PDB file of C-alpha atoms in Angstrom:
ATOM      1  CA  UNK W  94     -46.133  13.722  41.682  1.00 41.00           C
ATOM      2  CA  UNK W  95     -42.424  14.298  41.236  1.00 44.00           C
ATOM      3  CA  UNK W  96     -39.463  12.022  41.735  1.00 44.00           C
ATOM      4  CA  UNK W  97     -37.098  12.545  44.648  1.00 49.00           C
ATOM      5  CA  UNK W  98     -33.548  11.479  45.282  1.00 61.00           C
ATOM      6  CA  UNK W  99     -31.559  10.827  48.460  1.00 83.00           C
ATOM      7  CA  UNK W 100     -34.573  10.232  50.722  1.00 93.00           C
ATOM      8  CA  UNK W 101     -34.392  11.280  54.335  1.00 95.00           C
ATOM      9  CA  UNK W 102     -34.817   8.712  57.084  1.00 97.00           C
ATOM     10  CA  UNK W 103     -38.388   9.924  57.583  1.00 97.00           C
ATOM     11  CA  UNK W 104     -39.174   9.427  53.891  1.00 96.00           C
ATOM     12  CA  UNK W 105     -37.626   5.957  53.964  1.00 97.00           C
ATOM     13  CA  UNK W 106     -39.666   5.127  57.052  1.00 97.00           C
ATOM     14  CA  UNK W 107     -42.900   6.104  55.296  1.00 98.00           C
ATOM     15  CA  UNK W 108     -41.920   3.918  52.360  1.00 97.00           C
ATOM     16  CA  UNK W 109     -41.196   1.020  54.711  1.00 97.00           C
ATOM     17  CA  UNK W 110     -44.635   1.381  56.281  1.00 97.00           C
ATOM     18  CA  UNK W 111     -46.307   1.441  52.857  1.00 98.00           C
ATOM     19  CA  UNK W 112     -44.552  -1.770  51.867  1.00 97.00           C
ATOM     20  CA  UNK W 113     -45.340  -3.438  55.193  1.00 96.00           C
ATOM     21  CA  UNK W 114     -48.994  -2.468  54.824  1.00 96.00           C
ATOM     22  CA  UNK W 115     -49.137  -3.893  51.307  1.00 97.00           C
ATOM     23  CA  UNK W 116     -47.260  -7.142  51.955  1.00 97.00           C
ATOM     24  CA  UNK W 117     -49.128  -7.852  55.209  1.00 96.00           C
ATOM     25  CA  UNK W 118     -52.348  -7.708  53.205  1.00 97.00           C
ATOM     26  CA  UNK W 119     -50.941 -10.053  50.554  1.00 97.00           C
ATOM     27  CA  UNK W 120     -51.273  -7.439  47.816  1.00 96.00           C
ATOM     28  CA  UNK W 121     -48.780  -7.481  44.954  1.00 96.00           C
ATOM     29  CA  UNK W 122     -46.967  -4.365  43.781  1.00 96.00           C
ATOM     30  CA  UNK W 123     -48.709  -4.714  40.419  1.00 96.00           C
ATOM     31  CA  UNK W 124     -52.142  -4.775  42.058  1.00 96.00           C
ATOM     32  CA  UNK W 125     -51.238  -1.784  44.233  1.00 97.00           C
ATOM     33  CA  UNK W 126     -50.127   0.100  41.125  1.00 97.00           C
ATOM     34  CA  UNK W 127     -53.542  -0.475  39.591  1.00 96.00           C
ATOM     35  CA  UNK W 128     -55.279   0.739  42.747  1.00 95.00           C
ATOM     36  CA  UNK W 129     -53.222   3.931  42.794  1.00 96.00           C
ATOM     37  CA  UNK W 130     -53.287   4.598  39.073  1.00 96.00           C
ATOM     38  CA  UNK W 131     -49.524   4.427  38.659  1.00 96.00           C
ATOM     39  CA  UNK W 132     -47.040   1.966  37.194  1.00 96.00           C
ATOM     40  CA  UNK W 133     -45.138  -0.763  39.042  1.00 95.00           C
ATOM     41  CA  UNK W 134     -41.979   1.356  39.160  1.00 96.00           C
ATOM     42  CA  UNK W 135     -43.817   4.176  40.914  1.00 97.00           C
ATOM     43  CA  UNK W 136     -44.921   1.811  43.678  1.00 97.00           C
ATOM     44  CA  UNK W 137     -41.314   0.680  44.167  1.00 97.00           C
ATOM     45  CA  UNK W 138     -40.199   4.324  44.317  1.00 97.00           C
ATOM     46  CA  UNK W 139     -42.861   5.145  46.910  1.00 97.00           C
ATOM     47  CA  UNK W 140     -41.801   2.182  49.014  1.00 97.00           C
ATOM     48  CA  UNK W 141     -38.151   3.226  48.864  1.00 96.00           C
ATOM     49  CA  UNK W 142     -38.981   6.793  49.885  1.00 95.00           C
ATOM     50  CA  UNK W 143     -37.774   8.349  46.635  1.00 95.00           C
ATOM     51  CA  UNK W 144     -41.248   9.278  45.397  1.00 95.00           C
ATOM     52  CA  UNK W 145     -44.052  11.024  47.247  1.00 95.00           C
ATOM     53  CA  UNK W 146     -47.509   9.598  47.787  1.00 96.00           C
ATOM     54  CA  UNK W 147     -50.577  11.788  48.144  1.00 96.00           C
ATOM     55  CA  UNK W 148     -52.828  11.520  51.180  1.00 95.00           C
ATOM     56  CA  UNK W 149     -55.672  10.342  48.923  1.00 96.00           C
ATOM     57  CA  UNK W 150     -53.594   7.509  47.467  1.00 97.00           C
ATOM     58  CA  UNK W 151     -52.307   6.565  50.893  1.00 97.00           C
ATOM     59  CA  UNK W 152     -55.827   6.229  52.237  1.00 96.00           C
ATOM     60  CA  UNK W 153     -56.857   4.243  49.165  1.00 96.00           C
ATOM     61  CA  UNK W 154     -54.027   1.810  49.808  1.00 97.00           C
ATOM     62  CA  UNK W 155     -54.851   1.584  53.529  1.00 97.00           C
ATOM     63  CA  UNK W 156     -58.512   0.901  52.787  1.00 96.00           C
ATOM     64  CA  UNK W 157     -57.716  -1.881  50.320  1.00 97.00           C
ATOM     65  CA  UNK W 158     -55.198  -3.347  52.768  1.00 97.00           C
ATOM     66  CA  UNK W 159     -57.985  -3.366  55.391  1.00 96.00           C
ATOM     67  CA  UNK W 160     -56.009  -1.172  57.781  1.00 96.00           C
ATOM     68  CA  UNK W 161     -58.523   0.240  60.257  1.00 94.00           C
ATOM     69  CA  UNK W 162     -56.251   1.937  62.817  1.00 96.00           C
ATOM     70  CA  UNK W 163     -57.179   5.552  62.156  1.00 96.00           C
ATOM     71  CA  UNK W 164     -54.442   6.920  64.400  1.00 96.00           C
ATOM     72  CA  UNK W 165     -51.843   4.964  62.432  1.00 97.00           C
ATOM     73  CA  UNK W 166     -53.307   6.084  59.090  1.00 97.00           C
ATOM     74  CA  UNK W 167     -53.382   9.703  60.270  1.00 97.00           C
ATOM     75  CA  UNK W 168     -49.732   9.405  61.313  1.00 97.00           C
ATOM     76  CA  UNK W 169     -48.757   8.095  57.885  1.00 97.00           C
ATOM     77  CA  UNK W 170     -50.794  10.810  56.198  1.00 97.00           C
ATOM     78  CA  UNK W 171     -48.968  13.462  58.198  1.00 96.00           C
ATOM     79  CA  UNK W 172     -45.640  11.928  57.154  1.00 96.00           C
ATOM     80  CA  UNK W 173     -46.740  12.104  53.517  1.00 95.00           C
ATOM     81  CA  UNK W 174     -47.608  15.801  53.614  1.00 92.00           C
ATOM     82  CA  UNK W 175     -45.388  17.912  51.336  1.00 88.00           C
ATOM     83  CA  UNK W 176     -43.038  20.111  53.326  1.00 82.00           C
ATOM     84  CA  UNK W 177     -41.107  23.211  52.478  1.00 85.00           C
ATOM     85  CA  UNK W 178     -37.590  23.994  53.478  1.00 91.00           C
ATOM     86  CA  UNK W 179     -36.877  23.047  57.104  1.00 95.00           C
ATOM     87  CA  UNK W 180     -34.301  24.729  59.329  1.00 97.00           C
ATOM     88  CA  UNK W 181     -31.948  21.742  59.154  1.00 97.00           C
ATOM     89  CA  UNK W 182     -31.907  21.940  55.353  1.00 96.00           C
ATOM     90  CA  UNK W 183     -29.420  24.788  55.702  1.00 96.00           C
ATOM     91  CA  UNK W 184     -26.848  22.156  56.662  1.00 97.00           C
ATOM     92  CA  UNK W 185     -27.610  19.790  53.788  1.00 95.00           C
ATOM     93  CA  UNK W 186     -24.497  19.009  51.787  1.00 94.00           C
ATOM     94  CA  UNK W 187     -22.294  20.361  54.586  1.00 96.00           C
ATOM     95  CA  UNK W 188     -22.873  17.759  57.306  1.00 97.00           C
ATOM     96  CA  UNK W 189     -23.583  14.005  57.152  1.00 95.00           C
ATOM     97  CA  UNK W 190     -27.203  13.199  56.315  1.00 95.00           C
ATOM     98  CA  UNK W 191     -27.598  11.222  59.550  1.00 96.00           C
ATOM     99  CA  UNK W 192     -27.224  14.387  61.643  1.00 97.00           C
ATOM    100  CA  UNK W 193     -30.093  16.007  59.775  1.00 97.00           C
ATOM    101  CA  UNK W 194     -32.202  12.862  60.105  1.00 98.00           C
ATOM    102  CA  UNK W 195     -31.780  13.052  63.892  1.00 98.00           C
ATOM    103  CA  UNK W 196     -32.966  16.681  63.895  1.00 98.00           C
ATOM    104  CA  UNK W 197     -35.995  15.693  61.818  1.00 98.00           C
ATOM    105  CA  UNK W 198     -36.757  12.743  64.093  1.00 98.00           C
ATOM    106  CA  UNK W 199     -36.633  14.915  67.212  1.00 98.00           C
ATOM    107  CA  UNK W 200     -38.816  17.594  65.621  1.00 97.00           C
ATOM    108  CA  UNK W 201     -41.552  15.119  64.693  1.00 97.00           C
ATOM    109  CA  UNK W 202     -41.462  13.145  67.935  1.00 98.00           C
ATOM    110  CA  UNK W 203     -44.211  13.450  70.522  1.00 97.00           C
ATOM    111  CA  UNK W 204     -41.985  12.386  73.446  1.00 98.00           C
ATOM    112  CA  UNK W 205     -38.394  11.200  73.811  1.00 98.00           C
ATOM    113  CA  UNK W 206     -36.405   8.995  76.159  1.00 98.00           C
ATOM    114  CA  UNK W 207     -32.621   8.797  75.953  1.00 98.00           C
ATOM    115  CA  UNK W 208     -29.951   6.650  77.616  1.00 97.00           C
ATOM    116  CA  UNK W 209     -26.395   7.994  77.942  1.00 97.00           C
ATOM    117  CA  UNK W 210     -23.494   5.956  79.298  1.00 94.00           C
ATOM    118  CA  UNK W 211     -20.463   8.103  78.477  1.00 93.00           C
ATOM    119  CA  UNK W 212     -21.634  11.305  76.812  1.00 94.00           C
ATOM    120  CA  UNK W 213     -24.012  13.950  78.068  1.00 97.00           C
ATOM    121  CA  UNK W 214     -27.338  14.122  76.195  1.00 98.00           C
ATOM    122  CA  UNK W 215     -26.787  16.183  73.065  1.00 97.00           C
ATOM    123  CA  UNK W 216     -30.012  18.093  73.728  1.00 98.00           C
ATOM    124  CA  UNK W 217     -28.658  19.120  77.149  1.00 98.00           C
ATOM    125  CA  UNK W 218     -25.032  19.929  76.323  1.00 98.00           C
ATOM    126  CA  UNK W 219     -23.385  23.298  76.736  1.00 98.00           C
ATOM    127  CA  UNK W 220     -21.537  24.714  73.736  1.00 98.00           C
ATOM    128  CA  UNK W 221     -18.161  24.270  75.448  1.00 98.00           C
ATOM    129  CA  UNK W 222     -18.893  20.651  76.271  1.00 98.00           C
ATOM    130  CA  UNK W 223     -20.094  19.932  72.738  1.00 98.00           C
ATOM    131  CA  UNK W 224     -16.984  21.576  71.270  1.00 97.00           C
ATOM    132  CA  UNK W 225     -14.753  19.390  73.433  1.00 97.00           C
ATOM    133  CA  UNK W 226     -16.581  16.276  72.217  1.00 96.00           C
ATOM    134  CA  UNK W 227     -16.353  17.296  68.548  1.00 96.00           C
ATOM    135  CA  UNK W 228     -12.635  17.985  68.897  1.00 95.00           C
ATOM    136  CA  UNK W 229     -12.074  14.429  70.128  1.00 93.00           C
ATOM    137  CA  UNK W 230     -13.218  12.972  66.789  1.00 92.00           C
ATOM    138  CA  UNK W 231     -10.609  10.908  64.919  1.00 91.00           C
ATOM    139  CA  UNK W 232      -9.521  11.862  62.327  1.00 93.00           C
ATOM    140  CA  UNK W 233      -9.716  15.456  63.504  1.00 95.00           C
ATOM    141  CA  UNK W 234     -12.484  17.552  61.979  1.00 95.00           C
ATOM    142  CA  UNK W 235     -11.637  20.825  60.219  1.00 96.00           C
ATOM    143  CA  UNK W 236     -12.679  23.825  62.289  1.00 95.00           C
ATOM    144  CA  UNK W 237     -15.404  24.877  59.862  1.00 96.00           C
ATOM    145  CA  UNK W 238     -17.114  21.484  60.310  1.00 97.00           C
ATOM    146  CA  UNK W 239     -16.742  21.704  64.087  1.00 97.00           C
ATOM    147  CA  UNK W 240     -18.528  25.065  63.904  1.00 98.00           C
ATOM    148  CA  UNK W 241     -21.297  23.599  61.728  1.00 98.00           C
ATOM    149  CA  UNK W 242     -21.823  20.643  64.073  1.00 98.00           C
ATOM    150  CA  UNK W 243     -22.026  22.983  67.037  1.00 98.00           C
ATOM    151  CA  UNK W 244     -24.519  25.270  65.296  1.00 98.00           C
ATOM    152  CA  UNK W 245     -26.719  22.295  64.382  1.00 98.00           C
ATOM    153  CA  UNK W 246     -26.606  20.957  67.945  1.00 98.00           C
ATOM    154  CA  UNK W 247     -27.599  24.329  69.428  1.00 98.00           C
ATOM    155  CA  UNK W 248     -30.552  24.589  67.037  1.00 98.00           C
ATOM    156  CA  UNK W 249     -31.607  21.020  67.799  1.00 98.00           C
ATOM    157  CA  UNK W 250     -31.883  21.903  71.489  1.00 98.00           C
ATOM    158  CA  UNK W 251     -34.728  24.307  70.746  1.00 98.00           C
ATOM    159  CA  UNK W 252     -37.028  21.288  70.396  1.00 98.00           C
ATOM    160  CA  UNK W 253     -37.236  21.336  74.209  1.00 98.00           C
ATOM    161  CA  UNK W 254     -38.239  24.986  74.445  1.00 97.00           C
ATOM    162  CA  UNK W 255     -41.476  26.930  74.182  1.00 94.00           C
ATOM    163  CA  UNK W 256     -45.100  25.886  74.560  1.00 93.00           C
ATOM    164  CA  UNK W 257     -44.609  22.878  72.280  1.00 94.00           C
ATOM    165  CA  UNK W 258     -41.339  21.725  73.859  1.00 97.00           C
ATOM    166  CA  UNK W 259     -41.079  17.956  73.679  1.00 97.00           C
ATOM    167  CA  UNK W 260     -41.184  15.886  76.837  1.00 98.00           C
ATOM    168  CA  UNK W 261     -37.711  14.432  77.323  1.00 98.00           C
ATOM    169  CA  UNK W 262     -36.496  11.855  79.838  1.00 98.00           C
ATOM    170  CA  UNK W 263     -32.690  11.573  79.939  1.00 98.00           C
ATOM    171  CA  UNK W 264     -31.215   8.599  81.794  1.00 98.00           C
ATOM    172  CA  UNK W 265     -27.587   9.563  82.440  1.00 98.00           C
ATOM    173  CA  UNK W 266     -25.057   7.136  83.862  1.00 97.00           C
ATOM    174  CA  UNK W 267     -22.682   8.303  86.576  1.00 97.00           C
ATOM    175  CA  UNK W 268     -19.776   7.687  84.169  1.00 96.00           C
ATOM    176  CA  UNK W 269     -21.105  10.390  81.850  1.00 97.00           C
ATOM    177  CA  UNK W 270     -21.369  12.803  84.780  1.00 98.00           C
ATOM    178  CA  UNK W 271     -17.677  12.317  85.549  1.00 98.00           C
ATOM    179  CA  UNK W 272     -16.179  12.328  82.030  1.00 96.00           C
ATOM    180  CA  UNK W 273     -14.141  15.529  81.855  1.00 96.00           C
ATOM    181  CA  UNK W 274     -14.540  16.536  78.229  1.00 96.00           C
ATOM    182  CA  UNK W 275     -12.864  19.939  78.106  1.00 96.00           C
ATOM    183  CA  UNK W 276     -11.579  19.704  81.683  1.00 97.00           C
ATOM    184  CA  UNK W 277     -12.977  20.332  85.155  1.00 97.00           C
ATOM    185  CA  UNK W 278     -14.261  23.857  84.522  1.00 97.00           C
ATOM    186  CA  UNK W 279     -16.198  22.807  81.416  1.00 98.00           C
ATOM    187  CA  UNK W 280     -17.638  19.800  83.229  1.00 98.00           C
ATOM    188  CA  UNK W 281     -18.713  21.865  86.230  1.00 98.00           C
ATOM    189  CA  UNK W 282     -20.563  24.292  83.935  1.00 98.00           C
ATOM    190  CA  UNK W 283     -22.091  21.336  82.091  1.00 98.00           C
ATOM    191  CA  UNK W 284     -23.389  19.778  85.308  1.00 98.00           C
ATOM    192  CA  UNK W 285     -24.910  23.095  86.391  1.00 98.00           C
ATOM    193  CA  UNK W 286     -26.559  23.394  82.974  1.00 98.00           C
ATOM    194  CA  UNK W 287     -27.929  19.865  83.370  1.00 98.00           C
ATOM    195  CA  UNK W 288     -29.420  20.869  86.719  1.00 98.00           C
ATOM    196  CA  UNK W 289     -30.987  24.012  85.265  1.00 98.00           C
ATOM    197  CA  UNK W 290     -32.507  22.111  82.372  1.00 98.00           C
ATOM    198  CA  UNK W 291     -33.886  19.456  84.728  1.00 97.00           C
ATOM    199  CA  UNK W 292     -36.015  22.155  86.374  1.00 97.00           C
ATOM    200  CA  UNK W 293     -38.079  22.490  83.179  1.00 97.00           C
ATOM    201  CA  UNK W 294     -41.481  20.837  83.418  1.00 97.00           C
ATOM    202  CA  UNK W 295     -40.873  18.845  80.225  1.00 98.00           C
ATOM    203  CA  UNK W 296     -37.309  17.710  81.021  1.00 98.00           C
ATOM    204  CA  UNK W 297     -36.542  14.881  83.446  1.00 98.00           C
ATOM    205  CA  UNK W 298     -32.975  13.840  84.253  1.00 98.00           C
ATOM    206  CA  UNK W 299     -32.511  10.471  85.952  1.00 98.00           C
ATOM    207  CA  UNK W 300     -29.089   9.355  87.177  1.00 98.00           C
ATOM    208  CA  UNK W 301     -28.027   5.733  86.993  1.00 97.00           C
ATOM    209  CA  UNK W 302     -25.227   5.461  89.588  1.00 97.00           C
ATOM    210  CA  UNK W 303     -22.416   2.944  89.519  1.00 96.00           C
ATOM    211  CA  UNK W 304     -24.017   1.313  92.562  1.00 96.00           C
ATOM    212  CA  UNK W 305     -27.034   0.346  90.444  1.00 93.00           C
ATOM    213  CA  UNK W 306     -24.891  -2.302  88.763  1.00 90.00           C
ATOM    214  CA  UNK W 307     -25.223  -3.503  85.180  1.00 87.00           C
ATOM    215  CA  UNK W 308     -28.036  -2.498  82.880  1.00 84.00           C
ATOM    216  CA  UNK W 309     -29.252  -3.547  79.409  1.00 79.00           C
ATOM    217  CA  UNK W 310     -27.528  -2.068  76.394  1.00 75.00           C
ATOM    218  CA  UNK W 311     -24.605  -0.798  78.490  1.00 67.00           C
ATOM    219  CA  UNK W 312     -22.276   1.410  76.463  1.00 76.00           C
ATOM    220  CA  UNK W 313     -24.750   2.571  73.828  1.00 80.00           C
ATOM    221  CA  UNK W 314     -26.234   6.017  73.404  1.00 93.00           C
ATOM    222  CA  UNK W 315     -29.858   5.398  72.492  1.00 96.00           C
ATOM    223  CA  UNK W 316     -32.810   7.683  71.771  1.00 98.00           C
ATOM    224  CA  UNK W 317     -36.354   6.341  71.784  1.00 98.00           C
ATOM    225  CA  UNK W 318     -38.543   8.807  69.888  1.00 98.00           C
ATOM    226  CA  UNK W 319     -42.270   8.273  70.222  1.00 98.00           C
ATOM    227  CA  UNK W 320     -44.525   8.938  67.259  1.00 97.00           C
ATOM    228  CA  UNK W 321     -48.260   9.578  67.028  1.00 95.00           C
ATOM    229  CA  UNK W 322     -48.796   5.847  67.599  1.00 96.00           C
ATOM    230  CA  UNK W 323     -46.535   3.098  68.954  1.00 96.00           C
ATOM    231  CA  UNK W 324     -46.198   1.573  65.489  1.00 96.00           C
ATOM    232  CA  UNK W 325     -44.489   4.770  64.325  1.00 98.00           C
ATOM    233  CA  UNK W 326     -41.969   4.994  67.177  1.00 98.00           C
ATOM    234  CA  UNK W 327     -38.269   5.027  66.222  1.00 98.00           C
ATOM    235  CA  UNK W 328     -35.088   3.998  68.019  1.00 98.00           C
ATOM    236  CA  UNK W 329     -31.906   5.882  67.105  1.00 98.00           C
ATOM    237  CA  UNK W 330     -28.602   4.314  68.162  1.00 96.00           C
ATOM    238  CA  UNK W 331     -25.269   6.165  67.966  1.00 93.00           C
ATOM    239  CA  UNK W 332     -22.356   4.351  66.377  1.00 86.00           C
ATOM    240  CA  UNK W 333     -18.882   5.401  65.265  1.00 80.00           C
ATOM    241  CA  UNK W 334     -20.036   5.170  61.643  1.00 83.00           C
ATOM    242  CA  UNK W 335     -23.098   7.340  62.286  1.00 85.00           C
ATOM    243  CA  UNK W 336     -26.646   6.903  63.569  1.00 94.00           C
ATOM    244  CA  UNK W 337     -28.712   3.754  63.043  1.00 96.00           C
ATOM    245  CA  UNK W 338     -32.510   3.976  62.957  1.00 97.00           C
ATOM    246  CA  UNK W 339     -34.539   0.960  64.114  1.00 97.00           C
ATOM    247  CA  UNK W 340     -38.282   0.466  63.932  1.00 96.00           C
ATOM    248  CA  UNK W 341     -39.322  -3.173  63.604  1.00 96.00           C
ATOM    249  CA  UNK W 342     -41.948  -4.276  66.097  1.00 95.00           C
ATOM    250  CA  UNK W 343     -39.448  -6.538  67.866  1.00 97.00           C
ATOM    251  CA  UNK W 344     -36.777  -3.808  68.091  1.00 97.00           C
ATOM    252  CA  UNK W 345     -39.233  -1.261  69.472  1.00 98.00           C
ATOM    253  CA  UNK W 346     -40.494  -3.705  72.104  1.00 97.00           C
ATOM    254  CA  UNK W 347     -36.921  -4.548  73.109  1.00 96.00           C
ATOM    255  CA  UNK W 348     -35.867  -0.943  73.630  1.00 96.00           C
ATOM    256  CA  UNK W 349     -39.099   0.015  75.399  1.00 97.00           C
ATOM    257  CA  UNK W 350     -38.338  -2.778  77.876  1.00 96.00           C
ATOM    258  CA  UNK W 351     -34.755  -1.506  78.198  1.00 95.00           C
ATOM    259  CA  UNK W 352     -35.894   2.002  79.034  1.00 96.00           C
ATOM    260  CA  UNK W 353     -38.610   0.837  81.419  1.00 97.00           C
ATOM    261  CA  UNK W 354     -36.025  -1.181  83.369  1.00 95.00           C
ATOM    262  CA  UNK W 355     -33.433   1.613  83.403  1.00 95.00           C
ATOM    263  CA  UNK W 356     -36.010   4.093  84.708  1.00 96.00           C
ATOM    264  CA  UNK W 357     -36.788   1.717  87.578  1.00 96.00           C
ATOM    265  CA  UNK W 358     -33.083   1.291  88.349  1.00 96.00           C
ATOM    266  CA  UNK W 359     -32.297   5.025  88.238  1.00 97.00           C
ATOM    267  CA  UNK W 360     -32.546   7.483  91.094  1.00 98.00           C
ATOM    268  CA  UNK W 361     -35.674   9.611  91.415  1.00 98.00           C
ATOM    269  CA  UNK W 362     -35.609  13.069  89.773  1.00 98.00           C
ATOM    270  CA  UNK W 363     -35.001  14.729  93.143  1.00 98.00           C
ATOM    271  CA  UNK W 364     -32.283  12.272  94.191  1.00 98.00           C
ATOM    272  CA  UNK W 365     -30.733  12.599  90.746  1.00 98.00           C
ATOM    273  CA  UNK W 366     -30.416  16.378  91.158  1.00 98.00           C
ATOM    274  CA  UNK W 367     -28.826  15.874  94.571  1.00 98.00           C
ATOM    275  CA  UNK W 368     -26.395  13.375  93.047  1.00 98.00           C
ATOM    276  CA  UNK W 369     -25.421  15.794  90.247  1.00 98.00           C
ATOM    277  CA  UNK W 370     -24.877  18.545  92.861  1.00 97.00           C
ATOM    278  CA  UNK W 371     -22.553  16.197  94.752  1.00 98.00           C
ATOM    279  CA  UNK W 372     -20.507  15.391  91.647  1.00 98.00           C
ATOM    280  CA  UNK W 373     -20.268  19.117  90.754  1.00 97.00           C
ATOM    281  CA  UNK W 374     -19.115  19.987  94.263  1.00 96.00           C
ATOM    282  CA  UNK W 375     -16.407  17.341  94.061  1.00 96.00           C
ATOM    283  CA  UNK W 376     -14.900  19.268  91.140  1.00 91.00           C
TER     284      UNK W 376
END
């Protein structure tokens, strides 16, 4: 087992789950080290995500912690599997780590729900729209980084395509439909692209019109990525400093309730398409 540095968000999440499993069972790090045949420092490294854990050791720990949820254990075991170079690794060292963590989160999700108040969903943006957004960043990004961010975004969108395309529900506020990033022509093309994408069986676009009134979490861009079991779901929140990843039981319950309410408040898929057509025609 080799040491690792700069863990990804997924590696840190696995470490968090290992520590939660151990502490919930009242097992000390020293005792866990004895169970796994490693030293105390190795347990700390595993729980921080900087050192790998084998599937055998993971199951040994789960057994001694009296964890019986096989779906949860299988999910952790899958997270612990060694992986080779992933497509987003090409951007490592060139773009902020958080961008790559989002790509990894989307790739390993089983289903996603997103809420968008001002920006179009990144997974449903046209290249021109995305470029306009990237060029609004302050301080201004150098053109080579703009190109890298665009390339990453285009590759991320492939998670919705093919036989294994992820199910994605995008709740888009009317404000986002009317924000003219790049001007009227770019927005019109973006709205038409949104309509085309919404025709996919695995993509649902729901519009939350101004008339719906206030809603929870107004102003945030939030992605709820479902894992193999509810315990392994993740919430990703956009902020000016970069993405935040949330996964405590209370946080997950809060954002599930947010999304459930917003889906009830939003227009139906059919009415949402009609609404988007109306906004596009007004341009």
